[in-house]
Coordinates of C-alpha atoms in Angstrom, one line a residue:
M1 CA 11.4 195.4 73.7
K2 CA 12.9 192.4 71.9
G3 CA 16.6 191.8 71.5
E4 CA 19.7 193.7 72.6
Y5 CA 19.7 197.5 72.6
A6 CA 23.3 198.6 73.1
D7 CA 22.7 201.9 71.3
S8 CA 19.5 202.9 73.1
D9 CA 19.2 205.0 76.2
L10 CA 15.4 204.5 76.4
D11 CA 15.1 200.8 77.0
T12 CA 15.6 199.5 80.5
F13 CA 13.9 197.2 83.0
G14 CA 11.0 198.7 84.8
S15 CA 7.7 197.9 86.5
N16 CA 5.6 196.0 83.9
R17 CA 1.9 196.3 84.6
D18 CA 1.1 193.5 82.1
G19 CA 3.3 191.0 84.0
K20 CA 5.7 190.5 81.0
K21 CA 8.9 189.6 82.8
G22 CA 12.4 189.3 81.3
H23 CA 12.0 192.1 78.8
E24 CA 13.4 195.6 78.8
Q25 CA 10.8 198.2 78.1
V26 CA 10.0 201.8 77.3
V27 CA 7.1 203.9 78.8
I28 CA 4.7 205.6 76.4
G29 CA 2.8 208.7 77.3
L30 CA -0.5 209.3 75.4
L31 CA -2.2 212.7 75.6
C32 CA -5.8 213.0 74.3
N33 CA -8.5 215.7 74.1
A34 CA -11.8 215.5 75.9
E35 CA -13.2 213.2 73.1
G36 CA -10.4 210.7 73.3
C37 CA -8.6 211.9 70.1
P38 CA -4.8 211.6 70.5
I39 CA -3.1 215.0 70.3
G40 CA 0.4 214.0 71.5
T41 CA 2.7 211.2 72.5
E42 CA 6.1 210.9 74.1
V43 CA 8.5 208.0 74.9
F44 CA 10.2 207.8 78.2
R45 CA 12.8 205.5 79.7
G46 CA 11.4 202.1 80.8
N47 CA 11.9 202.8 84.5
T48 CA 10.0 206.2 84.5
K49 CA 7.3 206.7 87.1
D50 CA 4.0 207.9 85.8
S51 CA 3.9 210.8 88.3
T52 CA 7.1 212.3 86.8
T53 CA 5.7 212.7 83.3
A54 CA 2.6 215.0 83.9
L55 CA 4.1 218.4 84.7
A56 CA 6.3 218.5 81.6
Q57 CA 3.2 218.1 79.4
V58 CA 1.4 220.9 81.3
R59 CA 4.3 223.2 80.6
K60 CA 4.6 222.1 77.0
L61 CA 1.0 222.9 76.2
R62 CA 1.1 226.1 78.1
D63 CA 4.4 227.5 76.8
D64 CA 4.8 225.9 73.3
Y65 CA 1.1 226.0 72.3
G66 CA -0.2 228.9 74.2
L67 CA -3.1 227.1 75.9
D68 CA -4.0 229.2 79.0
Q69 CA -7.1 227.4 80.2
M70 CA -6.9 223.7 80.7
I71 CA -8.5 220.9 82.8
W72 CA -6.1 218.0 83.3
V73 CA -7.6 214.6 83.9
G74 CA -5.4 211.7 84.9
D75 CA -5.4 208.5 87.0
R76 CA -4.1 208.2 90.5
G77 CA -0.5 207.4 89.4
T78 CA -0.2 210.4 87.0
I79 CA -1.9 213.2 88.9
T80 CA -0.7 212.7 92.5
Q81 CA -1.6 215.2 95.3
A82 CA 1.8 216.9 94.8
N83 CA 1.3 217.2 91.0
A84 CA -2.2 218.5 91.5
A85 CA -1.0 221.2 93.9
L86 CA 1.6 222.3 91.3
I87 CA -1.0 222.3 88.5
N88 CA -3.5 224.2 90.5
S89 CA -1.0 226.8 91.6
T90 CA -1.4 228.4 88.2
E91 CA -4.5 230.3 87.4
D92 CA -6.8 228.7 84.9
L93 CA -5.1 225.3 85.2
H94 CA -7.2 222.7 87.0
S95 CA -7.0 219.0 87.6
I96 CA -9.3 216.0 88.1
S97 CA -8.2 212.7 89.5
A98 CA -9.1 210.1 92.1
L99 CA -7.8 209.4 95.6
T100 CA -5.5 206.5 96.3
H101 CA -6.6 203.9 98.9
S102 CA -4.3 205.4 101.6
E103 CA -5.8 208.9 101.0
I104 CA -9.3 207.6 101.3
V105 CA -8.3 205.9 104.6
K106 CA -7.0 209.2 106.0
L107 CA -10.3 210.9 105.2
L108 CA -12.2 208.1 106.9
D109 CA -10.0 208.4 110.0
R110 CA -10.8 212.2 110.1
K111 CA -14.6 211.4 109.6
V112 CA -14.7 213.4 106.4
L113 CA -16.1 210.3 104.7
Q114 CA -18.4 207.6 105.9
A115 CA -19.1 204.2 104.2
E116 CA -22.9 204.8 104.1
L117 CA -22.4 207.9 101.9
F118 CA -21.3 205.8 98.9
D119 CA -24.3 205.0 96.6
D120 CA -24.7 202.9 93.4
K121 CA -26.9 205.4 91.7
N122 CA -26.2 208.9 93.1
I123 CA -23.0 211.0 93.3
V124 CA -22.5 212.3 96.8
E125 CA -20.5 215.5 97.1
V126 CA -18.5 216.0 100.3
L127 CA -16.5 219.0 101.5
D128 CA -13.5 218.9 103.7
S129 CA -13.6 221.5 106.4
E130 CA -9.8 222.0 106.0
D131 CA -10.2 223.0 102.4
P132 CA -13.9 223.5 101.5
T133 CA -13.1 224.8 98.0
K134 CA -12.2 221.4 96.7
P135 CA -15.1 218.9 96.7
Y136 CA -14.8 215.1 96.9
C137 CA -17.3 213.2 94.7
L138 CA -18.1 209.8 96.2
C139 CA -19.1 207.1 93.7
R140 CA -19.6 203.3 93.6
N141 CA -19.7 201.1 90.6
P142 CA -22.0 198.1 91.2
V143 CA -20.2 196.0 88.5
T144 CA -16.8 196.7 90.0
T145 CA -18.3 196.0 93.5
Q146 CA -19.2 192.5 92.5
R147 CA -15.8 191.8 90.9
E148 CA -13.8 193.3 93.8
C149 CA -15.9 191.4 96.5
K150 CA -15.2 188.2 94.7
T151 CA -11.5 189.0 94.6
R152 CA -11.3 190.2 98.2
R153 CA -13.0 187.0 99.4
R154 CA -10.5 184.9 97.4
R155 CA -7.3 186.6 98.6
P156 CA -7.7 185.7 102.3
D157 CA -8.5 182.1 101.4
C158 CA -5.3 181.9 99.3
I159 CA -3.3 183.4 102.1
R160 CA -4.7 181.0 104.7
V161 CA -3.8 178.1 102.5
G162 CA -0.3 179.4 102.0
L163 CA 0.3 180.2 105.6
E164 CA -1.1 176.9 106.8
K165 CA 1.2 175.1 104.3
M166 CA 4.2 176.9 105.8
A167 CA 3.1 176.2 109.4
Q168 CA 2.6 172.5 108.7
S169 CA 5.8 172.1 106.7
P170 CA 8.1 169.3 108.1
R171 CA 11.1 171.3 107.1
R172 CA 12.9 173.1 110.0
E173 CA 14.0 176.3 108.3
K174 CA 15.6 179.3 109.9
N175 CA 13.3 182.1 111.3
E176 CA 14.6 184.5 108.7
V177 CA 13.8 182.2 105.8
I178 CA 10.2 181.6 107.0
G179 CA 9.7 185.3 107.6
A180 CA 10.9 186.0 104.0
R181 CA 8.5 183.5 102.6
V182 CA 5.6 185.0 104.6
G183 CA 6.5 188.5 103.5
K184 CA 6.6 187.4 99.9
L185 CA 3.2 185.7 100.2
L186 CA 1.5 188.8 101.8
A187 CA 3.1 191.1 99.3
R188 CA 1.8 189.0 96.4
Y189 CA -1.8 189.4 97.6
K190 CA -1.4 192.9 99.2
M191 CA -2.9 191.7 102.5
G192 CA 0.0 192.4 104.9
E193 CA -2.0 194.9 107.0
F194 CA -4.7 192.3 107.7
V195 CA -2.4 189.5 109.0
T196 CA -0.6 189.4 112.3
W197 CA 2.2 186.8 112.3
S198 CA 5.4 185.8 114.2
V199 CA 8.1 183.1 113.9
T200 CA 9.4 181.7 117.1
E201 CA 11.8 178.8 117.3
K202 CA 11.2 178.0 113.6
K203 CA 7.5 177.8 114.2
L204 CA 5.0 180.1 112.3
Q205 CA 2.0 181.5 114.1
W206 CA -0.5 183.8 112.5
S207 CA -4.0 185.2 112.7
F208 CA -6.3 187.3 110.5
D209 CA -7.8 190.7 111.5
E210 CA -11.3 189.7 110.6
A211 CA -12.8 193.0 111.5
A212 CA -10.5 194.9 109.2
T213 CA -11.1 192.4 106.4
A214 CA -14.9 192.9 106.8
A215 CA -14.5 196.7 106.8
E216 CA -12.4 196.5 103.6
Q217 CA -15.3 194.7 101.9
V218 CA -17.6 197.6 102.5
F219 CA -15.6 199.8 100.2
A220 CA -15.4 197.4 97.3
G221 CA -16.2 199.3 94.0
C222 CA -16.0 202.7 95.8
Y223 CA -13.9 205.5 94.5
V224 CA -13.5 209.2 95.3
I225 CA -12.8 211.8 92.7
R226 CA -10.8 214.9 93.7
A227 CA -11.1 218.1 91.7
D228 CA -10.2 221.7 92.0
V229 CA -12.5 222.9 89.2
P230 CA -14.7 225.8 90.3
R231 CA -18.3 224.9 90.8
E232 CA -19.5 227.5 88.4
L233 CA -17.6 225.7 85.6
M234 CA -18.6 222.1 86.4
A235 CA -21.1 220.3 88.5
A236 CA -20.4 217.1 90.4
T237 CA -22.0 214.9 87.7
E238 CA -19.8 216.5 85.0
L239 CA -16.7 215.9 87.1
V240 CA -17.5 212.2 87.3
L241 CA -18.3 211.9 83.6
I242 CA -15.0 213.6 82.7
Y243 CA -13.0 211.4 85.0
K244 CA -14.7 208.3 83.4
S245 CA -13.6 209.6 80.0
L246 CA -10.2 208.3 80.9
S247 CA -11.6 205.0 79.6
L248 CA -11.2 206.5 76.1
V249 CA -7.4 206.9 76.7
E250 CA -7.2 203.3 78.1
Q251 CA -9.0 202.1 75.0
G252 CA -6.4 203.9 72.9
F253 CA -3.6 202.1 74.8
R254 CA -5.3 198.7 74.3
D255 CA -5.6 199.4 70.6
L256 CA -2.0 200.5 70.3
K257 CA -0.5 197.6 72.3
T258 CA -2.5 194.6 71.2
V259 CA -5.9 195.1 69.4
S260 CA -5.2 196.9 66.1
F261 CA -1.6 198.0 65.9
E262 CA 0.6 195.6 67.9
T263 CA 3.0 198.3 69.1
R264 CA 4.9 195.7 71.0
L265 CA 7.2 193.8 70.8
I266 CA 9.5 196.5 69.5
Y267 CA 12.4 195.4 67.3
Q268 CA 13.8 198.8 66.5
K269 CA 17.4 199.2 67.9
T270 CA 18.0 203.0 68.2
D271 CA 16.1 205.7 70.1
D272 CA 15.2 207.6 67.0
R273 CA 13.6 204.5 65.4
I274 CA 11.9 203.6 68.6
R275 CA 10.3 207.0 68.8
S276 CA 9.4 206.9 65.1
H277 CA 7.8 203.5 65.4
I278 CA 5.6 204.6 68.3
F279 CA 4.8 207.9 66.5
I280 CA 3.6 206.1 63.4
C281 CA 1.4 203.8 65.5
V282 CA -0.2 206.8 67.3
M283 CA -0.8 208.5 63.9
A284 CA -2.5 205.3 62.7
Y285 CA -4.6 205.2 65.8
T286 CA -5.5 208.9 65.3
L287 CA -6.7 208.0 61.8
Q288 CA -8.7 205.1 63.2
W289 CA -10.3 207.4 65.7
H290 CA -11.5 209.7 63.0
L291 CA -12.8 206.8 61.0
T292 CA -14.7 205.6 64.0
Q293 CA -16.3 209.0 64.6
R294 CA -17.6 209.0 61.0
L295 CA -18.8 205.4 61.2
K296 CA -20.8 206.0 64.4
P297 CA -24.2 205.7 62.8
L298 CA -23.2 202.3 61.4
F299 CA -22.0 201.0 64.8
E300 CA -25.0 202.5 66.7
S301 CA -27.5 200.7 64.4
D302 CA -25.6 197.4 64.7
G303 CA -26.6 194.4 66.9
Q304 CA -25.1 193.6 70.2
A305 CA -22.8 190.8 71.4
K306 CA -22.9 187.8 69.0
N307 CA -25.4 189.7 66.8
R308 CA -22.8 192.5 66.2
Q309 CA -21.6 192.6 62.6
W310 CA -19.5 195.7 62.3
T311 CA -16.2 196.8 63.8
I312 CA -13.6 199.2 62.4
Q313 CA -11.6 196.1 61.3
N314 CA -14.6 194.6 59.5
V315 CA -15.3 197.8 57.7
L316 CA -11.8 198.0 56.4
E317 CA -11.8 194.4 55.3
T318 CA -15.1 195.0 53.4
L319 CA -13.6 198.1 51.7
K320 CA -10.6 196.1 50.5
G321 CA -13.0 194.4 48.1
I322 CA -13.0 197.6 46.1
R323 CA -9.9 197.1 43.9
P324 CA -8.6 198.1 40.4
E325 CA -8.8 195.4 37.7
R326 CA -7.6 195.0 34.2
V327 CA -10.3 193.7 31.8
K328 CA -9.5 192.3 28.4
I329 CA -12.3 192.4 25.7
N330 CA -11.6 191.5 22.1
N331 CA -7.8 192.0 22.6
V332 CA -8.5 195.4 24.2
E333 CA -7.4 195.9 27.8
I334 CA -9.0 198.4 30.0
E335 CA -8.5 199.4 33.6
T336 CA -11.5 199.6 35.8
T337 CA -12.5 199.5 39.4
T338 CA -15.0 197.0 40.9
Q339 CA -18.4 198.5 41.7
P340 CA -19.1 198.9 45.4
D341 CA -21.9 196.7 46.8
W342 CA -24.5 198.2 49.2
D343 CA -22.3 197.7 52.4
Q344 CA -19.3 199.3 50.7
Q345 CA -21.4 202.2 49.4
H346 CA -22.9 202.8 52.8
S347 CA -19.5 202.9 54.5
L348 CA -18.0 205.2 51.9
G349 CA -21.0 207.5 52.3
L350 CA -20.4 207.8 56.0
L351 CA -16.7 208.3 55.5
K352 CA -17.5 211.0 52.9
T353 CA -15.1 209.5 50.3
T354 CA -15.2 207.7 47.0
P355 CA -13.3 204.7 45.8

């Protein structure tokens, strides 16, 4: 949000995932079908937790729209274990999500999961003896593994540099001040559980748990999908594919926020106008989604990387070349429309429309 919003109850400070500090914000909920087409949106206060938004949407689709059978797919922050239990308590309502890091650790401690079960190519299905009706699908993404390994190797190095700098500092600060600086550094890199430290007589001492750090590297790129969908409805490979379809919703958010529609920054000053602004943006994205579906043959036949010619934005710019004109011949003016070239005709044919 940009500016002052004295008449708004929606805008407030909250946890900003994009690191944009100093701005009040709102939280946008986007609901899509299995193909990624938006079917609903809602605006929440800027300090709303994701986990508190899901159940109201379940009730809305069930009660207001009469949908009896649904499979809800959400990320770890939206469909928590508590939310999943409430969704699954109703017959014909199911959920698919992923386990958090702490939930995976608990399963490892109970020997339900083992590191060697995660595979780059195959999906491994594991049952928990305490609840054998809900399978866990073990997956590992090799691309994510490389990225996370690089990040996890960098973080300990950054922490070592920071702690060494504090330990060698000539300033004689109070123990509480040094402890606060250490805590801030560990929280920044989320490595507190791997470092043992103490401050005695204004002197910092610390050590790394190298075994725990090495064990953490083993699970780079690994994730565990949790589902309560009956096996006769969906196999493990289908569960994983449906969970991965969340990337379609994430793409929708990227398009809404920055790529195509620039939802932010918001300059509207009242709640009704804020909601209207976001609703119009989502409607525009819905239109773009349908255009993209019809233009799939064009995109699929296009080149890759630097050889790629067509995007939805390029198509729209090309079609702008079709425009009405006034032509004057022998003092007679007529209105006409420019004739589409081959690219324009091809796009119009796929869109099933005429200029």
